[in-house]
Short mmCIF file of C-alpha atoms in Angstrom, two decimals:
data_model
loop_
_atom_site.label_atom_id
_atom_site.label_comp_id
_atom_site.label_asym_id
_atom_site.label_seq_id
_atom_site.Cartn_x
_atom_site.Cartn_y
_atom_site.Cartn_z
CA MET A 9 -23.04 -132.06 284.42
CA HIS A 10 -26.71 -131.33 283.59
CA SER A 11 -28.29 -129.75 280.39
CA VAL A 12 -31.40 -128.32 280.17
CA PRO A 13 -33.61 -130.00 277.48
CA SER A 14 -34.95 -127.78 274.88
CA ARG A 15 -38.37 -126.55 274.63
CA LEU A 16 -39.19 -128.42 271.47
CA PHE A 17 -37.91 -131.51 273.37
CA ALA A 18 -39.90 -130.79 276.19
CA GLN A 19 -43.05 -130.28 274.26
CA ARG A 20 -42.77 -133.56 272.37
CA ALA A 21 -42.21 -135.53 275.54
CA PHE A 22 -45.51 -133.85 276.99
CA LEU A 23 -47.02 -134.91 273.94
CA ALA A 24 -45.94 -138.68 274.09
CA THR A 25 -47.11 -138.66 277.63
CA LEU A 26 -50.65 -137.81 276.63
CA THR A 27 -50.57 -140.59 274.11
CA LEU A 28 -49.48 -142.95 276.64
CA CYS A 29 -52.36 -141.99 278.98
CA ALA A 30 -54.94 -142.29 276.28
CA SER A 31 -53.75 -145.45 275.30
CA VAL A 32 -53.81 -146.74 278.73
CA PHE A 33 -57.49 -145.45 279.32
CA ALA A 34 -58.67 -147.08 276.08
CA ALA A 35 -56.94 -150.27 277.73
CA CYS A 36 -58.75 -149.89 280.70
CA GLY A 37 -62.14 -150.00 278.99
CA GLY A 38 -62.96 -146.45 278.26
CA ASP A 39 -65.58 -145.33 275.66
CA LYS A 40 -64.68 -145.63 271.92
CA PRO A 41 -65.82 -142.79 269.48
CA PRO A 42 -68.50 -144.36 267.17
CA PRO A 43 -67.47 -145.38 263.26
CA VAL A 44 -68.56 -143.12 261.00
CA PRO A 45 -71.22 -144.82 258.88
CA ASP A 46 -71.05 -145.06 255.26
CA PRO A 47 -73.08 -142.99 252.68
CA PRO A 48 -75.65 -145.03 251.00
CA VAL A 49 -74.85 -146.38 247.48
CA VAL A 50 -77.18 -145.04 244.90
CA THR A 51 -77.58 -146.03 241.32
CA LEU A 52 -79.34 -144.42 238.24
CA THR A 53 -79.85 -146.12 235.18
CA VAL A 54 -81.49 -145.18 231.72
CA PRO A 55 -83.29 -148.20 230.17
CA GLN A 56 -83.38 -146.22 226.91
CA PRO A 57 -80.70 -143.87 226.91
CA ASN A 58 -81.83 -142.78 223.36
CA THR A 59 -85.32 -142.20 223.51
CA ALA A 60 -87.97 -140.39 221.44
CA ALA A 61 -90.90 -140.57 223.43
CA PRO A 62 -93.35 -138.63 225.53
CA SER A 63 -91.46 -138.93 228.57
CA LEU A 64 -88.10 -140.75 229.67
CA THR A 65 -87.86 -143.57 232.00
CA VAL A 66 -84.91 -143.59 234.86
CA ARG A 67 -84.37 -146.60 237.31
CA VAL A 68 -83.24 -145.61 240.57
CA ILE A 69 -81.75 -148.16 243.33
CA VAL A 70 -80.59 -146.91 246.55
CA SER A 71 -79.03 -149.18 249.35
CA GLY A 72 -77.44 -148.65 252.95
CA CYS A 73 -80.20 -146.42 254.63
CA ASP A 74 -82.83 -147.81 256.87
CA SER A 75 -84.70 -145.57 255.12
CA VAL A 76 -84.93 -143.28 252.23
CA ALA A 77 -85.89 -139.59 253.38
CA GLN A 78 -85.69 -137.95 249.87
CA VAL A 79 -84.30 -138.87 246.11
CA ASP A 80 -83.90 -135.98 243.63
CA ILE A 81 -83.09 -136.52 240.07
CA TYR A 82 -80.69 -133.58 238.59
CA ASP A 83 -79.35 -133.36 234.93
CA ARG A 84 -75.96 -132.16 235.53
CA ASP A 85 -76.27 -129.66 238.65
CA THR A 86 -80.04 -128.67 237.16
CA PHE A 87 -82.76 -130.02 239.55
CA LEU A 88 -85.52 -131.76 237.59
CA LYS A 89 -87.81 -133.53 240.28
CA THR A 90 -87.96 -135.28 243.17
CA VAL A 91 -89.37 -138.93 242.86
CA PRO A 92 -91.46 -140.91 245.56
CA TYR A 93 -88.58 -143.76 246.12
CA THR A 94 -89.11 -146.37 248.61
CA SER A 95 -86.67 -149.32 248.25
CA GLY A 96 -85.60 -151.64 245.62
CA SER A 97 -85.12 -150.94 242.05
CA MET A 98 -87.98 -148.19 241.27
CA ASP A 99 -88.68 -146.89 237.77
CA PHE A 100 -89.78 -143.28 237.05
CA GLU A 101 -90.98 -141.03 234.34
CA LEU A 102 -89.48 -137.62 233.46
CA ALA A 103 -92.21 -135.89 231.33
CA GLN A 104 -91.21 -133.60 228.72
CA ASN A 105 -91.96 -130.58 230.70
CA GLU A 106 -89.82 -131.58 233.70
CA ILE A 107 -86.74 -131.45 231.42
CA LYS A 108 -84.93 -128.30 230.63
CA TYR A 109 -83.84 -127.65 226.92
CA THR A 110 -81.31 -125.02 227.44
CA ARG A 111 -78.71 -127.12 225.38
CA GLY A 112 -81.51 -127.74 222.30
CA LEU A 113 -83.40 -130.60 220.84
CA ALA A 114 -82.78 -133.74 221.26
CA VAL A 115 -81.49 -132.73 224.46
CA GLY A 116 -78.33 -134.34 225.46
CA LEU A 117 -78.45 -135.36 229.33
CA SER A 118 -76.20 -136.15 231.95
CA LEU A 119 -78.79 -137.68 234.86
CA ASN A 120 -77.84 -138.27 238.36
CA ALA A 121 -79.65 -139.31 241.46
CA ARG A 122 -79.06 -137.43 245.00
CA ALA A 123 -80.50 -139.69 247.80
CA THR A 124 -80.70 -138.82 251.34
CA CYS A 125 -81.23 -141.22 254.08
CA SER A 126 -83.64 -140.61 257.11
CA ASP A 127 -80.29 -139.98 259.27
CA GLY A 128 -79.20 -137.47 257.25
CA ARG A 129 -76.54 -139.42 255.37
CA THR A 130 -76.61 -138.50 251.51
CA ASN A 131 -74.62 -139.66 248.22
CA VAL A 132 -75.02 -138.85 244.55
CA SER A 133 -75.22 -141.87 241.71
CA GLN A 134 -72.52 -141.75 238.92
CA PRO A 135 -73.95 -140.04 235.81
CA GLN A 136 -75.68 -141.15 232.85
CA ALA A 137 -76.03 -139.82 229.54
CA ALA A 138 -79.04 -140.05 227.48
CA THR A 139 -80.70 -138.25 224.37
CA PHE A 140 -84.22 -137.50 224.66
CA LEU A 141 -86.35 -136.20 221.86
CA PRO A 142 -90.09 -135.10 223.53
CA VAL A 143 -92.89 -136.58 221.21
CA THR A 144 -96.51 -136.62 221.15
CA LYS A 145 -96.81 -140.76 220.79
CA VAL A 146 -95.14 -143.83 219.93
CA ILE A 147 -96.55 -146.37 217.75
CA LYS A 148 -95.01 -150.16 218.10
CA ASP A 149 -95.85 -153.02 216.22
CA PRO A 150 -98.03 -156.13 218.22
CA ASP A 151 -95.21 -158.09 217.05
CA PRO A 152 -92.34 -157.17 219.33
CA ASN A 153 -89.52 -158.06 216.34
CA GLY A 154 -92.14 -156.35 213.65
CA GLN A 155 -91.84 -152.91 212.14
CA VAL A 156 -94.49 -150.81 212.18
CA VAL A 157 -93.88 -149.02 208.48
CA THR A 158 -91.62 -149.75 206.05
CA ASP A 159 -88.07 -148.29 206.00
CA PHE A 160 -89.55 -145.31 203.77
CA PHE A 161 -92.99 -144.05 204.22
CA ILE A 162 -95.61 -141.45 203.62
CA ALA A 163 -98.07 -140.15 205.67
CA GLU A 164 -101.62 -139.25 204.45
CA GLY A 165 -104.77 -137.85 206.24
CA SER A 166 -104.71 -136.62 209.51
CA GLY A 167 -105.61 -136.85 213.01
CA THR A 168 -107.65 -140.24 213.70
CA ASN A 169 -108.00 -141.18 210.04
CA VAL A 170 -103.82 -140.83 209.54
CA ALA A 171 -102.37 -143.88 207.68
CA PHE A 172 -99.13 -144.88 206.27
CA LEU A 173 -98.13 -146.04 202.76
CA GLY A 174 -94.61 -147.87 202.17
CA CYS A 175 -93.21 -150.00 199.67
CA GLY A 176 -91.50 -152.99 200.54
CA ASN A 177 -90.06 -156.12 199.62
CA PRO A 178 -91.79 -159.33 201.40
CA THR A 179 -90.74 -162.97 201.66
CA THR A 180 -92.02 -163.34 198.20
CA GLY A 181 -89.57 -161.22 196.45
CA SER A 182 -92.18 -158.92 194.94
CA GLY A 183 -92.27 -155.36 195.23
CA THR A 184 -95.54 -154.60 197.64
CA LEU A 185 -97.33 -151.29 198.37
CA PHE A 186 -98.75 -151.33 202.14
CA ARG A 187 -101.38 -149.34 204.02
CA VAL A 188 -101.30 -149.30 207.85
CA ASP A 189 -103.33 -147.60 210.21
CA SER A 190 -102.50 -145.51 213.25
CA ALA A 191 -102.60 -148.64 215.27
CA GLY A 192 -99.74 -150.43 212.76
CA THR A 193 -102.38 -152.67 211.21
CA VAL A 194 -102.25 -153.23 207.64
CA ARG A 195 -105.52 -152.41 206.07
CA ASN A 196 -104.51 -152.68 202.08
CA SER A 197 -101.47 -154.03 200.14
CA VAL A 198 -100.96 -154.75 196.31
CA GLU A 199 -97.76 -156.29 194.77
CA MET A 200 -96.73 -153.88 191.99
CA GLY A 201 -94.40 -155.96 189.65
CA ILE A 202 -91.31 -153.63 190.42
CA PRO A 203 -89.00 -154.18 193.26
CA CYS A 204 -89.04 -151.31 196.12
CA SER A 205 -85.31 -149.97 196.92
CA THR A 206 -83.93 -146.78 199.17
CA ASP A 207 -84.69 -144.69 195.77
CA THR A 208 -88.35 -145.67 195.38
CA VAL A 209 -90.63 -142.75 195.51
CA ILE A 210 -94.44 -142.68 196.46
CA THR A 211 -95.81 -139.47 195.15
CA SER A 212 -98.94 -137.53 196.82
CA VAL A 213 -102.66 -138.50 195.28
CA ASN A 214 -103.39 -136.02 192.24
CA ALA A 215 -106.27 -134.23 192.89
CA GLN A 216 -107.66 -134.76 189.24
CA SER A 217 -107.06 -138.78 188.84
CA GLY A 218 -107.34 -139.58 192.57
CA LYS A 219 -104.25 -141.97 191.87
CA ARG A 220 -100.70 -141.91 192.92
CA TRP A 221 -97.74 -143.11 191.01
CA VAL A 222 -95.18 -145.48 192.94
CA TRP A 223 -91.68 -145.40 190.66
CA THR A 224 -88.45 -147.01 191.11
CA PRO A 225 -85.56 -145.34 189.34
CA GLY A 226 -84.27 -147.38 186.50
CA ILE A 227 -86.78 -150.02 187.32
CA GLY A 228 -90.46 -149.25 186.43
CA ALA A 229 -93.80 -147.45 187.51
CA VAL A 230 -97.30 -147.94 188.35
CA ALA A 231 -100.16 -145.60 189.19
CA ILE A 232 -102.51 -146.78 191.84
CA ASP A 233 -106.01 -145.52 193.18
CA ASN A 234 -107.20 -145.17 196.75
CA ASN A 235 -108.23 -148.95 196.67
CA PHE A 236 -105.01 -150.03 195.97
CA VAL A 237 -105.86 -150.75 192.35
CA ILE A 238 -103.33 -150.47 189.97
CA SER A 239 -104.40 -148.40 186.77
CA GLY A 240 -101.47 -147.75 184.80
CA ARG A 241 -97.69 -148.68 184.56
CA THR A 242 -94.68 -148.74 182.27
CA ALA A 243 -93.89 -151.40 180.21
CA THR A 244 -91.47 -154.04 181.60
CA THR A 245 -88.60 -153.08 179.45
CA TYR A 246 -88.90 -149.58 180.21
CA ARG A 247 -86.34 -147.91 182.71
CA PRO A 248 -87.42 -144.53 183.97
CA GLU A 249 -84.62 -142.42 185.05
CA ARG A 250 -86.57 -139.11 185.68
CA PHE A 251 -90.46 -138.65 186.64
CA SER A 252 -93.00 -136.29 187.18
CA VAL A 253 -96.57 -135.79 187.31
CA MET A 254 -99.05 -133.64 185.21
CA ASP A 255 -101.86 -132.00 186.09
CA ASN A 256 -104.42 -134.63 185.44
CA GLY A 257 -102.14 -137.43 187.15
CA ASP A 258 -100.67 -138.53 183.96
CA ALA A 259 -96.65 -139.15 184.12
CA LEU A 260 -93.86 -137.68 182.29
CA VAL A 261 -91.45 -140.06 182.06
CA ILE A 262 -87.40 -139.77 180.71
CA ASN A 263 -85.14 -142.57 179.54
CA GLY A 264 -82.17 -141.55 177.83
CA ILE A 265 -82.72 -138.95 175.01
CA ASN A 266 -86.55 -139.92 175.21
CA VAL A 267 -89.44 -137.83 177.11
CA SER A 268 -92.60 -139.91 177.18
CA ARG A 269 -95.99 -139.23 178.38
CA LEU A 270 -97.59 -141.97 180.13
CA LYS A 271 -101.43 -141.96 180.88
CA HIS A 272 -102.40 -143.15 184.51
CA THR A 273 -104.92 -145.67 182.51
CA SER A 274 -102.07 -147.05 180.33
CA THR A 275 -102.08 -150.38 181.60
CA ASN A 276 -99.90 -151.80 178.65
CA GLY A 277 -97.14 -149.01 179.07
CA VAL A 278 -98.21 -147.23 175.65
CA PHE A 279 -97.13 -143.82 175.74
CA GLN A 280 -99.38 -141.08 174.23
CA TRP A 281 -96.30 -139.45 172.77
CA THR A 282 -92.43 -139.56 172.92
CA HIS A 283 -90.12 -137.00 171.73
CA GLN A 284 -86.34 -138.08 171.13
CA SER A 285 -84.48 -134.97 172.27
CA SER A 286 -80.85 -134.32 170.54
CA TRP A 287 -79.20 -134.53 173.74
CA ARG A 288 -80.16 -135.92 177.36
CA PRO A 289 -82.40 -134.08 179.46
CA VAL A 290 -80.62 -132.76 182.75
CA GLY A 291 -84.07 -132.28 184.69
CA PRO A 292 -87.32 -133.58 185.00
CA ALA A 293 -89.79 -132.40 182.31
CA GLN A 294 -92.87 -130.39 183.81
CA GLN A 295 -95.88 -129.20 182.77
CA LYS A 296 -96.43 -125.55 182.14
CA GLY A 297 -100.21 -124.84 181.17
CA ALA A 298 -100.84 -126.32 177.31
CA GLU A 299 -96.77 -126.90 177.51
CA VAL A 300 -94.08 -129.43 178.66
CA ILE A 301 -90.66 -128.01 179.26
CA PHE A 302 -87.77 -129.65 180.18
CA PRO A 303 -83.93 -128.70 180.60
CA MET A 304 -81.34 -129.75 178.31
CA SER A 305 -77.37 -129.46 178.39
CA ARG A 306 -75.72 -129.99 175.06
CA VAL A 307 -72.25 -128.88 173.30
CA PRO A 308 -73.10 -126.37 170.82
CA ASN A 309 -69.20 -126.71 169.19
CA GLU A 310 -67.64 -130.23 169.04
CA ALA A 311 -64.31 -128.28 168.49
CA SER A 312 -64.97 -126.90 172.15
CA PRO A 313 -66.38 -130.05 174.14
CA ASN A 314 -66.11 -128.21 177.45
CA LEU A 315 -68.26 -125.22 176.23
CA LEU A 316 -71.89 -126.41 177.16
CA GLU A 317 -75.18 -124.39 176.83
CA LEU A 318 -78.34 -124.78 178.91
CA VAL A 319 -81.29 -125.12 176.76
CA VAL A 320 -85.08 -125.05 177.99
CA VAL A 321 -87.20 -127.25 175.09
CA THR A 322 -90.83 -127.02 174.86
CA LEU A 323 -93.74 -129.52 173.79
CA ALA A 324 -96.99 -129.62 173.49
CA VAL A 325 -99.07 -131.43 175.91
CA GLU A 326 -101.44 -132.75 173.66
CA ALA A 327 -99.28 -134.14 171.47
CA SER A 328 -99.54 -137.72 170.31
CA GLY A 329 -97.20 -140.15 168.30
CA ASP A 330 -93.57 -141.67 168.43
CA LYS A 331 -91.81 -139.08 167.29
CA VAL A 332 -93.53 -135.44 168.00
CA PRO A 333 -91.13 -132.31 167.11
CA LEU A 334 -90.36 -129.73 169.50
CA VAL A 335 -92.33 -126.38 169.69
CA HIS A 336 -89.36 -124.45 170.45
CA GLU A 337 -86.18 -124.45 172.37
CA ARG A 338 -84.40 -121.50 173.97
CA ILE A 339 -80.87 -121.21 174.75
CA ILE A 340 -80.64 -119.77 178.44
CA THR A 341 -76.85 -119.51 178.88
CA GLN A 342 -73.47 -121.05 178.20
CA TYR A 343 -71.24 -122.43 180.94
CA GLN A 344 -67.54 -124.46 181.08
CA GLY A 345 -68.46 -127.81 181.96
CA ASP A 346 -68.70 -131.70 181.20
CA SER A 347 -71.52 -132.97 179.36
CA ALA A 348 -71.12 -136.47 181.03
CA SER A 349 -71.37 -134.57 184.24
CA PRO A 350 -74.06 -132.07 184.10
CA PRO A 351 -74.56 -129.33 186.74
CA PRO A 352 -77.61 -129.38 188.98
CA VAL A 353 -80.47 -127.83 187.50
CA SER A 354 -83.96 -127.34 188.45
CA LEU A 355 -87.38 -125.57 187.20
CA SER A 356 -89.24 -123.20 189.36
CA PRO A 357 -92.98 -124.74 190.36
CA ASP A 358 -94.54 -122.16 187.69
CA GLY A 359 -92.00 -123.31 184.84
CA GLY A 360 -90.92 -119.50 184.32
CA THR A 361 -87.23 -119.88 186.14
CA VAL A 362 -84.65 -122.21 185.33
CA PHE A 363 -82.03 -122.71 187.99
CA LEU A 364 -78.14 -123.56 187.41
CA ALA A 365 -75.42 -124.46 189.82
CA LEU A 366 -72.45 -123.41 188.36
CA SER A 367 -68.96 -124.93 189.56
CA PHE A 368 -65.76 -122.76 190.12
CA ALA A 369 -62.18 -123.13 191.16
CA ASN A 370 -61.26 -124.57 194.69
CA ASN A 371 -64.57 -126.50 194.76
CA GLN A 372 -66.78 -123.28 195.27
CA SER A 373 -70.01 -122.78 193.05
CA ARG A 374 -72.78 -120.31 192.67
CA VAL A 375 -76.49 -120.63 191.51
CA GLN A 376 -77.71 -118.53 188.32
CA ALA A 377 -81.35 -118.13 187.96
CA CYS A 378 -82.60 -117.00 184.44
CA SER A 379 -85.96 -116.48 182.84
CA THR A 380 -87.35 -119.44 180.72
CA GLU A 381 -89.54 -117.11 179.00
CA VAL A 382 -86.75 -115.61 176.64
CA PRO A 383 -83.46 -116.73 175.06
CA GLY A 384 -80.05 -115.76 177.04
CA CYS A 385 -79.73 -115.00 180.63
CA GLU A 386 -78.68 -111.17 180.41
CA GLY A 387 -80.42 -107.93 181.48
CA SER A 388 -83.85 -108.37 182.78
CA ALA A 389 -83.61 -112.15 181.62
CA LEU A 390 -80.80 -112.76 184.30
CA LYS A 391 -83.00 -112.82 187.72
CA TRP A 392 -80.13 -113.34 190.13
CA MET A 393 -76.36 -114.84 190.80
CA SER A 394 -75.89 -116.04 194.47
CA VAL A 395 -73.25 -115.60 196.45
CA THR A 396 -70.29 -118.05 195.93
CA LEU A 397 -70.81 -121.03 198.19
CA PRO A 398 -67.35 -122.85 199.70
CA VAL A 399 -68.71 -126.47 198.13
CA PRO A 400 -69.96 -128.19 195.13
CA LEU A 401 -73.64 -128.65 194.57
CA ASN A 402 -75.65 -131.82 194.00
CA PHE A 403 -78.94 -130.81 193.95
CA LEU A 404 -81.32 -127.71 193.56
CA LEU A 405 -84.91 -127.90 195.03
CA PRO A 406 -87.36 -125.42 195.19
CA PHE A 407 -90.00 -125.51 198.05
CA SER A 408 -92.18 -123.48 200.37
CA ALA A 409 -94.47 -122.46 197.47
CA GLY A 410 -91.46 -121.63 195.23
CA SER A 411 -90.03 -118.97 197.52
CA LYS A 412 -87.07 -120.79 198.70
CA LEU A 413 -84.32 -123.05 196.88
CA ALA A 414 -82.26 -125.58 198.79
CA ALA A 415 -78.96 -125.75 197.16
CA ILE A 416 -77.78 -128.92 198.57
CA GLY A 417 -74.05 -130.18 198.80
CA THR A 418 -72.90 -133.35 200.09
CA GLN A 419 -72.84 -132.31 203.78
CA ARG A 420 -74.31 -128.44 203.67
CA VAL A 421 -77.76 -126.92 202.60
CA TRP A 422 -78.37 -123.05 201.81
CA PHE A 423 -81.70 -121.77 201.44
CA LEU A 424 -81.79 -119.10 198.79
CA ASN A 425 -84.62 -116.58 198.55
CA THR A 426 -85.76 -117.19 195.02
CA GLY A 427 -86.98 -113.82 194.52
CA ASN A 428 -83.57 -112.20 194.56
CA GLY A 429 -81.14 -115.21 195.41
CA LEU A 430 -79.85 -113.99 198.87
CA VAL A 431 -79.09 -116.45 201.30
CA ALA A 432 -82.19 -116.88 203.91
CA ASN A 433 -80.39 -119.08 206.45
CA LYS A 434 -80.01 -118.38 210.02
CA GLY A 435 -77.00 -115.91 210.39
CA GLY A 436 -76.27 -116.82 206.96
CA VAL A 437 -74.68 -120.26 208.45
CA SER A 438 -75.17 -123.54 206.44
CA VAL A 439 -77.60 -126.42 208.05
CA ASP A 440 -75.07 -129.14 207.91
CA ALA A 441 -74.88 -133.08 208.70
CA SER A 442 -73.30 -134.08 211.52
CA GLY A 443 -69.70 -135.29 211.56
CA GLN A 444 -68.95 -137.74 208.81
CA LEU A 445 -72.71 -138.13 207.98
CA ARG A 446 -74.00 -137.54 204.35
CA ILE A 447 -77.56 -135.92 203.01
CA ARG A 448 -79.22 -139.31 202.03
CA GLN A 449 -82.68 -137.58 201.29
CA VAL A 450 -84.81 -134.60 202.34
CA GLN A 451 -88.18 -134.32 202.94
CA LEU A 452 -90.45 -131.42 202.50
CA GLY A 453 -93.24 -129.95 204.49
CA LEU A 454 -96.64 -129.11 202.63
CA PRO A 455 -96.54 -127.51 199.68
CA THR A 456 -96.85 -124.11 200.76
CA SER A 457 -94.98 -124.56 204.29
CA PRO A 458 -91.40 -123.47 204.82
CA GLU A 459 -90.43 -126.64 206.82
CA PHE A 460 -87.49 -128.78 205.66
CA TYR A 461 -86.07 -131.84 207.08
CA LEU A 462 -82.32 -133.65 206.16
CA LEU A 463 -82.17 -137.55 206.33
CA ASN A 464 -78.49 -137.96 207.01
CA GLY A 465 -76.44 -141.27 206.79
CA PRO A 466 -73.38 -142.98 206.32
CA ASP A 467 -71.31 -142.51 203.17
CA ALA A 468 -71.87 -145.87 201.82
CA ALA A 469 -74.26 -147.19 198.78
CA GLY A 470 -77.76 -148.34 199.97
CA THR A 471 -77.21 -147.20 203.80
CA LEU A 472 -80.23 -145.69 205.60
CA PRO A 473 -80.30 -142.39 207.42
CA VAL A 474 -79.44 -142.32 210.96
CA GLU A 475 -80.18 -138.62 211.74
CA ILE A 476 -82.95 -136.16 211.14
CA VAL A 477 -82.26 -132.42 211.17
CA ALA A 478 -85.46 -130.28 211.24
CA VAL A 479 -85.55 -126.61 210.02
CA ASP A 480 -89.02 -125.31 210.65
CA SER A 481 -88.12 -122.04 208.78
CA ALA A 482 -85.03 -120.89 206.93
CA GLU A 483 -84.44 -117.97 208.62
CA LYS A 484 -85.00 -119.39 212.30
CA GLY A 485 -82.60 -121.82 211.29
CA GLU A 486 -82.08 -125.48 212.71
CA LEU A 487 -84.80 -126.67 215.07
CA PHE A 488 -83.76 -129.95 216.31
CA ARG A 489 -81.37 -132.87 215.07
CA TYR A 490 -81.88 -136.21 216.23
CA GLU A 491 -79.36 -139.22 215.74
CA VAL A 492 -80.07 -142.74 216.43
CA SER A 493 -78.15 -146.19 216.01
CA SER A 494 -80.70 -147.95 213.99
CA SER A 495 -81.98 -146.32 211.17
CA LEU A 496 -84.82 -143.45 210.78
CA SER A 497 -87.24 -141.89 208.26
CA CYS A 498 -89.95 -139.34 207.96
CA SER A 499 -92.94 -137.81 206.41
CA VAL A 500 -95.52 -135.31 206.86
CA ASP A 501 -99.19 -135.87 206.85
CA ASP A 502 -102.16 -133.70 205.69
CA SER A 503 -101.69 -131.14 208.50
CA GLY A 504 -98.32 -130.83 208.16
CA ARG A 505 -97.51 -133.06 211.42
CA LEU A 506 -94.07 -134.61 211.07
CA TRP A 507 -93.99 -138.43 211.63
CA MET A 508 -90.66 -140.45 212.10
CA ARG A 509 -89.90 -144.18 211.94
CA VAL A 510 -87.31 -144.42 214.50
CA GLY A 511 -86.04 -148.15 214.30
CA ASN A 512 -89.09 -150.36 214.35
CA ASN A 513 -91.44 -147.70 215.74
CA LEU A 514 -93.48 -145.37 214.20
CA VAL A 515 -93.21 -141.81 216.20
CA GLN A 516 -95.63 -138.38 216.10
CA ALA A 517 -93.67 -135.45 216.59
CA LEU A 518 -94.86 -132.61 218.72
CA PRO A 519 -96.31 -129.89 216.60
CA LEU A 520 -93.10 -127.70 215.61
CA SER A 521 -94.23 -124.56 217.40
CA ASP A 522 -93.65 -126.57 220.62
CA TYR A 523 -90.38 -127.33 219.80
CA ARG A 524 -89.72 -123.68 218.95
CA ALA A 525 -91.19 -122.54 222.05
CA VAL A 526 -87.97 -124.00 224.06
CA LYS A 527 -85.54 -123.61 221.50
CA PRO A 528 -82.74 -120.92 222.87
#
């Protein structure tokens, strides 16, 4: 008995026959289909993946092509440029105007190269991360292991006449002030007799004396002229805790309860006068015309040790003697606190206002501005009270010709208008250090300029900053932030241009207006 195969079975038999025929045909010498060529191998690397420079170098290697028709560089899927690749390992420069800054400054890049062979085969490299901050120029020390400027420095002059001063401790162990030119060559140096530290301050040149002061808190201070001749200093046994410069270049120094005037010509550290206060000052002394004023916090009633009062003490500029009396004192306001941990206090540049940071529950704070001209801080004497800020404050710093006050916490900064106390930050949002970094130092622009720079570093004593956050004006907000694995510091020259030490190199930033032009 016969059965008819199903249609599905018949189809399978037919396919098997075709397969057999094809196999026989191949075995009998028929043509094979050509193999598909492998795509080329494309590699892109970034020799310095974290770069502050005029351009960014990328290295490209293409193999597997008889010849290369085209190589394009991309940031993710954004085309940047076509490079003239021929063969082997080749370096190419991405100029600052060839990079897109839609993600801000310093821009985080993810670069890849797309290569096409002359026969049409193509492939893409693996992405390579890079951070690029465009700058005007980079100055390197002639010694490959040398550092152009000291860890912290200040810039003086501008243009081709710019120079850099820094305090360092060479192998002799004696603190030395150095001046280097824009080529990194040391032009002047002088041993100061006081060690340098991360807290050492170099003041600007005083217009009347033509000198600057270099002082290390708790160690000492020296006055130095433009030729690096020391003309004045503190006594070797004196330990300055607070320091400021008078109109004529003399210094106002504070140690414990003593406030003193030190002439910039006093080579033996003898003071023109000293005032012994009843309590420790809580801020630097400041000249105000023919007077010297300073803020002091004290306990008015020992029965209530947590009720403190802020007092502004006035002295005579031209006093003399070891125990000069005060001219008068004004009780400004009372507040709850701890006399052993006084709150941040600051005076306005004209001395007419005292700013006080008050602490509240849940780690909150407010800033109060009071007149120094009259007792009390009520009615017209209370200039303003800021909104509540969500962190404790560590410092209050006037800047921008006294029009702004930086309220600085451990990681966050608010900029307050000194006329009304309102927050000037863009969108009311604080400018913050990244991640777990802490604000280690700040750098101001020129005295009348609105620029403000945060220098942030790890939360450990003596560590150097690793991040800079630039603000060109409070209202515009953050301009750029740049973090390195080594360390950095910064200063501004007499034209307001920003200079940065990035690792061992010295870098001149672009004018801030150039950064703002591409800031999204």
